[in-house]
Coordinates of C-alpha atoms in Angstrom, one line a residue:
M272 CA 9.3 30.3 -15.4
S273 CA 10.6 30.7 -12.0
Y274 CA 8.5 30.7 -8.9
P275 CA 9.3 32.1 -5.5
K276 CA 10.4 28.9 -3.4
L277 CA 8.8 28.1 0.2
T278 CA 10.8 26.5 2.8
P279 CA 10.3 22.8 2.5
W280 CA 8.7 21.2 5.8
P281 CA 10.9 19.5 8.1
F282 CA 11.1 15.5 7.2
I283 CA 8.7 13.5 9.4
D284 CA 9.2 9.9 10.1
P285 CA 6.0 8.4 8.7
E286 CA 5.9 5.5 11.3
S287 CA 5.9 8.1 14.2
P288 CA 4.6 11.2 12.9
P289 CA 4.5 14.6 15.1
S290 CA 1.7 15.7 17.0
G291 CA -0.9 17.2 14.9
Y292 CA -0.4 15.0 12.1
V293 CA -3.5 13.1 10.8
K294 CA -2.7 10.0 8.8
V295 CA -5.2 9.8 6.0
G296 CA -3.8 7.0 3.9
E297 CA -1.3 5.1 2.7
S298 CA -0.6 3.5 -1.0
I299 CA 2.2 1.3 -2.4
D300 CA 4.0 2.0 -5.6
R301 CA 4.2 -1.5 -7.2
A302 CA 6.1 -0.5 -10.0
R303 CA 8.8 0.8 -7.9
S304 CA 8.7 -1.8 -5.1
K305 CA 10.9 -4.5 -6.9
T306 CA 13.6 -4.6 -4.1
S307 CA 11.6 -3.2 -1.2
T308 CA 8.2 -2.2 -0.5
K309 CA 7.7 1.5 -1.6
L310 CA 5.0 2.4 0.8
W311 CA 3.8 6.3 0.8
H312 CA 2.0 7.8 3.8
F313 CA -0.6 10.6 3.2
F314 CA -1.1 13.1 6.3
V315 CA -2.8 16.2 6.9
A316 CA -1.3 19.1 9.1
D317 CA -2.0 22.6 9.2
R318 CA -4.2 22.7 6.1
H319 CA -1.5 20.7 4.0
L320 CA -1.5 17.4 2.4
I321 CA 2.0 15.9 3.5
I322 CA 3.1 12.9 1.2
S323 CA 6.0 10.9 2.8
D324 CA 8.0 7.8 2.4
K325 CA 10.7 6.0 4.6
E326 CA 12.7 3.3 2.7
W327 CA 15.6 1.4 4.0
L328 CA 18.8 1.9 1.9
K329 CA 21.3 -0.8 2.2
G330 CA 25.0 0.5 2.7
F331 CA 27.8 -0.4 0.3
N332 CA 31.5 -1.8 1.0
D333 CA 30.6 -3.0 4.4
E334 CA 29.0 0.7 5.4
P335 CA 26.0 0.5 7.3
G336 CA 22.5 1.2 6.0
E337 CA 20.3 4.0 6.9
Y338 CA 16.7 5.3 6.0
G339 CA 16.0 7.5 3.2
H340 CA 13.1 9.9 3.2
S341 CA 11.3 11.9 0.4
Q342 CA 8.3 14.1 1.1
Y343 CA 5.9 16.4 -0.8
E344 CA 3.7 19.2 0.6
Y345 CA 0.6 20.7 -1.0
P346 CA -2.3 22.9 0.4
I347 CA -5.0 20.5 1.3
S348 CA -7.5 21.8 -1.3
G349 CA -4.8 20.6 -3.7
A350 CA -6.2 17.1 -3.4
R351 CA -9.6 18.2 -5.2
W352 CA -7.7 20.0 -7.6
F353 CA -5.4 17.2 -8.4
V354 CA -8.2 14.9 -9.1
D355 CA -10.3 17.6 -11.2
T356 CA -7.1 18.3 -13.3
V357 CA -6.3 14.7 -14.1
E358 CA -10.0 14.1 -15.2
R359 CA -9.5 16.9 -17.4
F360 CA -7.2 15.0 -19.6
F361 CA -9.8 12.6 -20.3
L362 CA -12.4 15.0 -21.6
P363 CA -13.2 15.3 -25.4
P364 CA -10.9 17.7 -26.9
D365 CA -13.8 20.2 -27.8
H366 CA -14.9 20.3 -24.2
S367 CA -14.6 23.8 -22.8
N368 CA -12.6 22.2 -19.9
A369 CA -10.3 19.9 -21.6
V370 CA -6.6 20.1 -21.2
P371 CA -5.9 21.9 -24.7
R372 CA -4.6 19.6 -27.3
G373 CA -0.6 19.2 -27.5
E374 CA -0.4 20.3 -23.7
I375 CA 1.1 18.2 -21.2
T376 CA 1.0 20.3 -18.1
V377 CA -1.5 22.3 -16.2
E378 CA -0.6 25.0 -13.6
E379 CA -2.7 27.0 -11.2
E380 CA -2.5 28.8 -8.0
V381 CA -4.4 26.9 -5.4
D382 CA -4.4 28.5 -1.9
G383 CA -1.4 30.6 -2.6
E384 CA 0.8 27.8 -4.0
I385 CA 1.2 27.1 -7.6
L386 CA 0.5 23.5 -8.3
G387 CA 0.8 21.5 -11.6
V388 CA -0.2 18.1 -13.0
T389 CA 2.1 16.9 -15.7
R390 CA 1.4 14.1 -18.2
G391 CA 4.6 12.0 -18.3
V392 CA 5.9 9.0 -20.7
A393 CA 8.0 7.5 -17.6
S394 CA 6.2 9.0 -14.6
G395 CA 5.5 5.7 -13.0
G396 CA 9.1 4.3 -13.6
D397 CA 10.6 2.9 -17.0
Y398 CA 8.1 2.9 -19.7
I399 CA 5.3 3.5 -17.6
P400 CA 3.2 6.2 -18.3
G401 CA 1.5 8.5 -15.6
Y402 CA 1.4 11.9 -13.9
S403 CA 3.2 14.1 -11.4
F404 CA 1.7 16.4 -9.0
D405 CA 3.8 19.3 -8.7
N406 CA 4.4 22.2 -6.3
L407 CA 6.3 24.7 -8.1
N408 CA 6.7 26.8 -5.1
R409 CA 8.6 24.1 -3.2
I410 CA 12.1 22.6 -3.9
E411 CA 12.2 18.8 -4.4
H412 CA 13.7 17.4 -1.0
S413 CA 15.0 14.0 0.3
T414 CA 17.6 13.0 2.8
V415 CA 19.2 10.8 0.0
M416 CA 19.8 13.5 -2.6
P417 CA 21.1 17.1 -2.2
E418 CA 18.3 19.9 -2.5
G419 CA 18.2 21.1 -6.1
P420 CA 16.6 23.6 -8.2
F421 CA 13.6 21.4 -9.1
C422 CA 10.1 21.8 -7.9
Q423 CA 8.2 19.0 -6.0
M424 CA 7.0 16.4 -8.5
F425 CA 5.2 13.6 -7.0
E426 CA 5.2 10.9 -9.8
M427 CA 2.8 8.2 -10.1
G428 CA 2.2 5.5 -12.9
D429 CA -1.1 4.8 -14.5
P430 CA -1.5 1.5 -13.0
W431 CA -0.6 2.8 -9.4
L432 CA -3.4 5.6 -10.0
F433 CA -6.2 3.9 -11.6
Q434 CA -5.6 0.0 -10.8
D435 CA -4.1 0.1 -7.7
G436 CA -6.4 2.7 -5.8
L437 CA -4.2 5.8 -5.6
F438 CA -6.5 8.2 -7.5
D439 CA -9.5 6.7 -5.3
L440 CA -7.4 7.8 -2.1
F441 CA -6.7 11.3 -3.6
K442 CA -10.6 11.4 -4.2
E443 CA -11.2 10.4 -0.5
I444 CA -8.7 12.8 0.8
A445 CA -10.6 15.7 -1.1
E446 CA -14.1 14.5 0.1
R447 CA -13.2 14.2 3.7
H448 CA -11.6 17.7 3.5
E449 CA -14.7 19.2 1.9
K450 CA -16.9 17.5 4.7
G451 CA -14.7 19.4 7.1
E452 CA -12.8 16.3 8.5
F453 CA -9.7 18.1 8.7

């Protein structure tokens, strides 16, 4: 299904965010940090959650290296929706709110944007199952890859989510939003 596309936000430097961006957390994707630290920064700005990274990419054939950026944008209320939706995957199949058997994706409108959670067999890297937090109204964008036809899909492996604290970070962001902190 095709969804109307919203303009991606301008890339930010997570080490020097623009005025009005509030840093609400950071987390390392250890599964994808074999050659460098894959540190993701979480910001709130203009009622949106912005997830951004900045990674040094070595040059080839004596070319200088450069920083590469990836970024994902969601309505801030999407943090709670993500937490609640992932938890639905763990409900007994006969529970009224469980993800239906055989389904791997849940999609719903959250504050005017179509968000999704997808269970994937390699969302955390090779042979690492996990989830992706999708924004079907926004095109995947990074400074390394050209813009494509794909939606934004922030992929997270189970170990990162449940052992390394990323799921707790999403819960904390959701709770702080609900308390009116941002």
